């Protein structure tokens, strides 16, 4: 159920594993414009569950870049690394429903279990987890395992609850023009990792827990995360969390049409600033002047 009776709440939720680039600037400005248009709030959340890749100076960099861009957000900044207990509690709830299972499989073990050439792939292009260890007890108190979602049980749970699989509302469009009421398809991702081996949560779990805890009513983000929404809705159904409206915006590509990425070392806002480009020019270039 969307929060129809309260002020809309939007959020921008970057991960501090590189400097922000034009794609992030677009997402932040898009979210700010949408929040203003709706007379709502805009929150900032730092998604730093990856305590190895997230670096403190990159968090400072995000705040500096957003400030330079002229972005104003409401309330306290939420840092995910300060809320692992919330994610643990949610994982325990899922576990109590019987929809998670421990999976000690290594990448090599998974690779060996499949015919990589012909194996079905998830929307990010990775082979779908072949279900090793699903329905099996793992030995003793081995803590070196991830917890995966048994997506078949999750579908059954949703069917039982609603008599149908859940849907989500896309108010803009997915990569293939998906819009309006979208049928949730957990099988696109298979048995996703909900609790990683190296950290007591995952992107998918913490994002839904936080969106609910922060009262987020509108999720605005890039189209690259459109298909992740299928997993997010399943988790919301299982955890009985409210359903936000989704709005996946276009991605900003480089001159060759390739999606911008931190790992490819694409030009950061910092480097644009140092090259003498003004925030106004960036906003104008992105269509938010
Ligand atoms: N932290 C994610 C990213 O930087 C975005 C999460 C979201 O908007 O749901 O790609």
Coordinates of C-alpha atoms and ligand atoms in Angstrom, one line a residue:
X1 CA 0.0 0.0 0.0
X2 CA 1.5 3.4 -0.9
X3 CA 1.4 6.1 1.7
X4 CA -1.3 8.2 0.1
X5 CA -2.0 10.2 3.3
X6 CA 1.4 11.6 4.0
X7 CA 3.9 14.0 2.5
X8 CA 5.9 12.3 -0.2
X9 CA 9.4 11.2 0.7
X10 CA 12.1 10.7 -1.9
X11 CA 15.7 9.7 -1.4
X12 CA 19.1 9.7 -3.2
X13 CA 21.2 6.8 -2.1
X14 CA 24.7 6.7 -3.4
X15 CA 27.4 4.1 -2.5
X16 CA 30.7 5.6 -1.5
X17 CA 32.9 3.3 -3.6
X18 CA 34.1 5.9 -6.0
X19 CA 33.6 9.6 -6.8
X20 CA 30.3 10.8 -8.1
X21 CA 30.0 11.3 -11.8
X22 CA 27.5 12.9 -14.1
X23 CA 25.1 9.9 -13.9
X24 CA 24.9 10.4 -10.1
X25 CA 24.4 14.2 -10.6
X26 CA 21.5 13.4 -13.0
X27 CA 20.0 11.0 -10.4
X28 CA 20.4 13.5 -7.5
X29 CA 19.0 16.4 -9.5
X30 CA 16.1 14.3 -10.9
X31 CA 15.2 13.2 -7.4
X32 CA 15.3 16.8 -6.1
X33 CA 13.2 18.0 -8.9
X34 CA 10.6 15.2 -8.4
X35 CA 10.5 15.9 -4.6
X36 CA 10.0 19.6 -5.2
X37 CA 7.3 19.0 -7.8
X38 CA 5.5 16.7 -5.4
X39 CA 5.9 19.0 -2.4
X40 CA 7.8 16.3 -0.7
X41 CA 11.1 15.7 1.2
X42 CA 14.4 14.5 -0.2
X43 CA 16.6 12.3 2.0
X44 CA 20.2 11.4 1.6
X45 CA 21.3 7.8 2.4
X46 CA 24.9 6.6 2.2
X47 CA 24.9 3.0 1.1
X48 CA 28.1 1.9 2.8
X49 CA 27.4 -1.7 3.8
X50 CA 30.6 -2.7 1.9
X51 CA 33.0 -1.7 4.6
X52 CA 36.0 -2.7 2.5
X53 CA 35.2 -0.7 -0.6
X54 CA 33.5 2.3 1.1
X55 CA 36.0 4.8 2.2
X56 CA 35.5 7.8 4.6
X57 CA 37.0 10.3 2.2
X58 CA 34.6 9.1 -0.5
X59 CA 31.6 9.9 1.9
X60 CA 33.1 13.3 2.4
X61 CA 33.5 13.6 -1.4
X62 CA 29.8 12.8 -1.9
X63 CA 28.7 15.5 0.6
X64 CA 31.1 18.0 -1.1
X65 CA 29.9 17.2 -4.6
X66 CA 26.3 17.4 -3.7
X67 CA 26.8 20.7 -1.9
X68 CA 28.7 22.0 -5.0
X69 CA 25.8 20.9 -7.2
X70 CA 23.4 22.9 -5.1
X71 CA 21.6 19.8 -3.8
X72 CA 19.7 20.3 -0.5
X73 CA 18.4 17.4 1.4
X74 CA 16.1 17.1 4.5
X75 CA 16.8 15.5 7.8
X76 CA 19.7 13.5 9.0
X77 CA 21.9 11.6 6.6
X78 CA 21.4 7.8 7.1
X79 CA 24.6 5.7 7.0
X80 CA 23.9 2.1 6.4
X81 CA 27.0 1.0 8.2
X82 CA 25.5 2.3 11.4
X83 CA 22.4 0.1 11.1
X84 CA 23.5 -3.5 10.7
X85 CA 21.2 -4.4 13.6
X86 CA 18.2 -3.4 11.5
X87 CA 19.3 -5.6 8.6
X88 CA 20.1 -8.5 11.0
X89 CA 16.6 -8.2 12.4
X90 CA 15.0 -8.3 9.0
X91 CA 17.1 -11.3 7.9
X92 CA 16.0 -13.1 11.1
X93 CA 12.4 -12.4 10.2
X94 CA 12.9 -13.8 6.7
X95 CA 14.7 -16.8 8.2
X96 CA 11.8 -17.4 10.6
X97 CA 9.5 -17.6 7.6
X98 CA 11.7 -20.4 6.3
X99 CA 12.5 -18.7 3.0
X100 CA 16.2 -18.4 3.5
X101 CA 18.9 -21.1 3.4
X102 CA 22.6 -21.1 4.2
X103 CA 24.8 -21.4 1.1
X104 CA 28.5 -22.0 1.6
X105 CA 29.2 -22.3 -2.2
X106 CA 32.2 -20.5 -3.5
X107 CA 32.2 -18.9 -6.9
X108 CA 34.3 -21.7 -8.3
X109 CA 31.9 -24.3 -7.0
X110 CA 29.0 -22.5 -8.7
X111 CA 30.9 -22.2 -11.9
X112 CA 31.7 -25.9 -11.9
X113 CA 28.1 -26.8 -11.3
X114 CA 26.8 -25.1 -14.5
X115 CA 27.4 -25.1 -18.2
X116 CA 28.4 -21.4 -18.4
X117 CA 27.8 -21.0 -22.1
X118 CA 24.2 -22.2 -22.0
X119 CA 23.2 -21.4 -18.4
X120 CA 20.4 -18.8 -18.0
X121 CA 21.6 -15.3 -16.8
X122 CA 20.1 -12.7 -14.5
X123 CA 19.4 -9.2 -15.7
X124 CA 23.0 -8.1 -14.7
X125 CA 24.4 -10.9 -17.0
X126 CA 25.5 -13.2 -14.2
X127 CA 24.6 -16.9 -14.4
X128 CA 21.5 -17.6 -12.3
X129 CA 22.5 -19.5 -9.1
X130 CA 21.9 -23.2 -9.8
X131 CA 20.2 -23.9 -6.4
X132 CA 23.1 -25.8 -4.8
X133 CA 22.3 -26.3 -1.1
X134 CA 18.7 -25.3 -1.5
X135 CA 16.7 -27.6 0.7
X136 CA 19.8 -29.1 2.3
X137 CA 21.0 -28.7 5.8
X138 CA 24.6 -27.4 5.9
X139 CA 26.9 -29.0 8.4
X140 CA 27.1 -27.7 12.0
X141 CA 27.6 -24.0 12.8
X142 CA 29.6 -23.1 9.8
X143 CA 29.4 -19.4 9.7
X144 CA 31.2 -19.0 6.4
X145 CA 28.1 -19.0 4.3
X146 CA 25.7 -16.6 2.7
X147 CA 22.0 -16.7 3.2
X148 CA 20.0 -17.1 0.0
X149 CA 16.3 -16.5 -0.8
X150 CA 14.5 -19.6 -1.8
X151 CA 12.6 -17.8 -4.6
X152 CA 10.2 -20.7 -5.2
X153 CA 9.0 -20.6 -1.6
X154 CA 8.9 -16.8 -1.8
X155 CA 6.6 -17.0 -4.8
X156 CA 4.4 -19.5 -3.0
X157 CA 4.3 -17.2 0.0
X158 CA 3.2 -14.2 -2.1
X159 CA 0.6 -16.4 -3.9
X160 CA -0.7 -17.6 -0.5
X161 CA -0.9 -14.0 0.8
X162 CA -2.5 -12.3 -2.2
X163 CA -3.7 -15.2 -4.4
X164 CA -1.4 -13.8 -7.0
X165 CA 2.2 -12.7 -7.4
X166 CA 2.9 -9.1 -6.3
X167 CA 3.2 -6.2 -8.6
X168 CA 4.9 -2.8 -8.5
X169 CA 4.1 0.5 -10.0
X170 CA 6.6 2.0 -12.4
X171 CA 5.7 5.6 -13.0
X172 CA 8.3 6.1 -15.7
X173 CA 9.8 3.2 -17.6
X174 CA 12.1 0.2 -17.4
X175 CA 14.8 -0.6 -20.0
X176 CA 12.3 -2.3 -22.2
X177 CA 9.6 0.3 -21.8
X178 CA 7.9 -1.5 -18.9
X179 CA 5.5 0.9 -17.2
X180 CA 2.4 1.0 -15.0
X181 CA 1.6 -2.1 -13.0
X182 CA 4.5 -4.5 -13.4
X183 CA 4.2 -8.2 -12.5
X184 CA 6.9 -9.3 -10.1
X185 CA 9.2 -12.0 -11.4
X186 CA 11.5 -13.3 -8.8
X187 CA 12.7 -16.0 -11.1
X188 CA 14.6 -13.4 -13.1
X189 CA 17.2 -13.5 -10.4
X190 CA 16.7 -16.9 -8.8
X191 CA 17.9 -17.5 -5.3
X192 CA 19.6 -14.2 -4.6
X193 CA 22.0 -13.6 -1.7
X194 CA 20.2 -11.8 1.1
X195 CA 22.9 -12.0 3.7
X196 CA 26.4 -11.9 2.3
X197 CA 29.4 -13.9 3.6
X198 CA 31.4 -10.7 4.4
X199 CA 28.7 -8.4 5.8
X200 CA 25.4 -9.2 7.6
X201 CA 23.2 -7.9 4.8
X202 CA 23.1 -7.2 1.1
X203 CA 22.2 -4.3 -1.2
X204 CA 18.7 -5.8 -1.7
X205 CA 17.9 -6.3 1.9
X206 CA 19.2 -3.0 3.3
X207 CA 17.6 -1.0 0.6
X208 CA 14.1 -2.3 1.4
X209 CA 14.6 -2.1 5.1
X210 CA 15.8 1.5 4.9
X211 CA 13.2 2.6 2.4
X212 CA 10.6 1.4 4.9
X213 CA 12.3 2.8 8.0
X214 CA 12.7 6.1 6.4
X215 CA 9.1 6.3 5.2
X216 CA 10.2 6.5 1.5
X217 CA 7.2 6.8 -0.7
X218 CA 8.9 7.3 -4.1
X219 CA 12.0 5.5 -5.2
X220 CA 13.7 7.4 -8.0
X221 CA 16.8 5.8 -9.5
X222 CA 18.5 4.8 -12.7
X223 CA 17.1 2.2 -15.1
X224 CA 20.0 0.0 -14.3
X225 CA 18.2 -0.8 -11.0
X226 CA 14.8 -1.4 -12.6
X227 CA 15.0 -5.3 -12.4
X228 CA 16.3 -5.2 -8.8
X229 CA 12.8 -3.9 -8.0
X230 CA 11.5 -7.4 -8.6
X231 CA 13.6 -8.6 -5.7
X232 CA 12.7 -5.6 -3.6
X233 CA 9.0 -6.2 -4.0
X234 CA 9.3 -9.8 -3.0
X235 CA 11.2 -8.8 0.2
X236 CA 8.6 -6.1 1.0
X237 CA 5.8 -8.7 0.7
X238 CA 7.7 -11.1 2.9
X239 CA 8.5 -8.5 5.5
X240 CA 5.2 -6.8 5.2
X241 CA 6.7 -3.4 4.4
X242 CA 4.9 -0.6 2.6
X243 CA 5.2 -0.3 -1.1
X244 CA 6.8 2.8 -2.6
X245 CA 6.1 4.0 -6.1
X246 CA 9.0 3.4 -8.5
X247 CA 10.4 5.7 -11.0
X248 CA 13.4 4.6 -13.0
X249 CA 15.0 7.3 -15.0
X250 CA 17.3 7.2 -18.1
X251 CA 21.0 6.7 -17.7
X252 CA 23.6 9.2 -18.7
X253 CA 25.9 7.7 -21.3
X254 CA 29.4 8.9 -22.3
X255 CA 30.2 10.2 -25.7
X256 CA 30.4 6.7 -27.1
X257 CA 26.9 5.8 -25.7
X258 CA 28.4 3.6 -23.0
X259 CA 26.8 3.9 -19.5
X260 CA 29.0 5.9 -17.1
X261 CA 30.6 4.0 -14.3
X262 CA 32.9 4.6 -11.4
X263 CA 35.0 1.5 -12.2
X264 CA 35.7 2.7 -15.7
X265 CA 37.1 5.9 -14.2
X266 CA 34.6 8.1 -15.8
X267 CA 35.0 11.8 -15.3
X268 CA 34.0 12.6 -11.8
X269 CA 32.2 15.8 -10.7
X270 CA 35.4 16.6 -8.9
X271 CA 37.5 16.5 -12.0
X272 CA 34.9 18.6 -13.9
X273 CA 35.0 21.1 -11.1
X274 CA 38.8 21.2 -11.2
X275 CA 38.7 21.7 -14.9
X276 CA 36.8 24.9 -14.3
X277 CA 33.3 23.7 -15.2
X278 CA 30.7 25.3 -13.0
X279 CA 27.8 23.6 -11.2
X280 CA 25.4 25.7 -13.3
X281 CA 27.0 24.2 -16.5
X282 CA 26.6 20.7 -15.2
X283 CA 22.9 21.3 -14.2
X284 CA 22.3 22.9 -17.6
X285 CA 23.9 20.0 -19.5
X286 CA 21.7 17.6 -17.6
X287 CA 18.6 19.6 -18.2
X288 CA 18.0 20.9 -14.6
X289 CA 19.0 24.6 -14.8
Ligands
LIG1 N1 23.4 2.6 -3.8 C1 22.9 2.3 -5.1 C2 23.9 2.9 -6.1 O1 24.6 3.7 -5.8 C3 21.5 2.9 -5.4 C4 20.5 2.3 -4.5 C5 19.0 2.7 -4.9 O2 18.8 3.8 -5.3 O3 18.2 1.8 -4.7 O4 23.8 2.4 -7.2

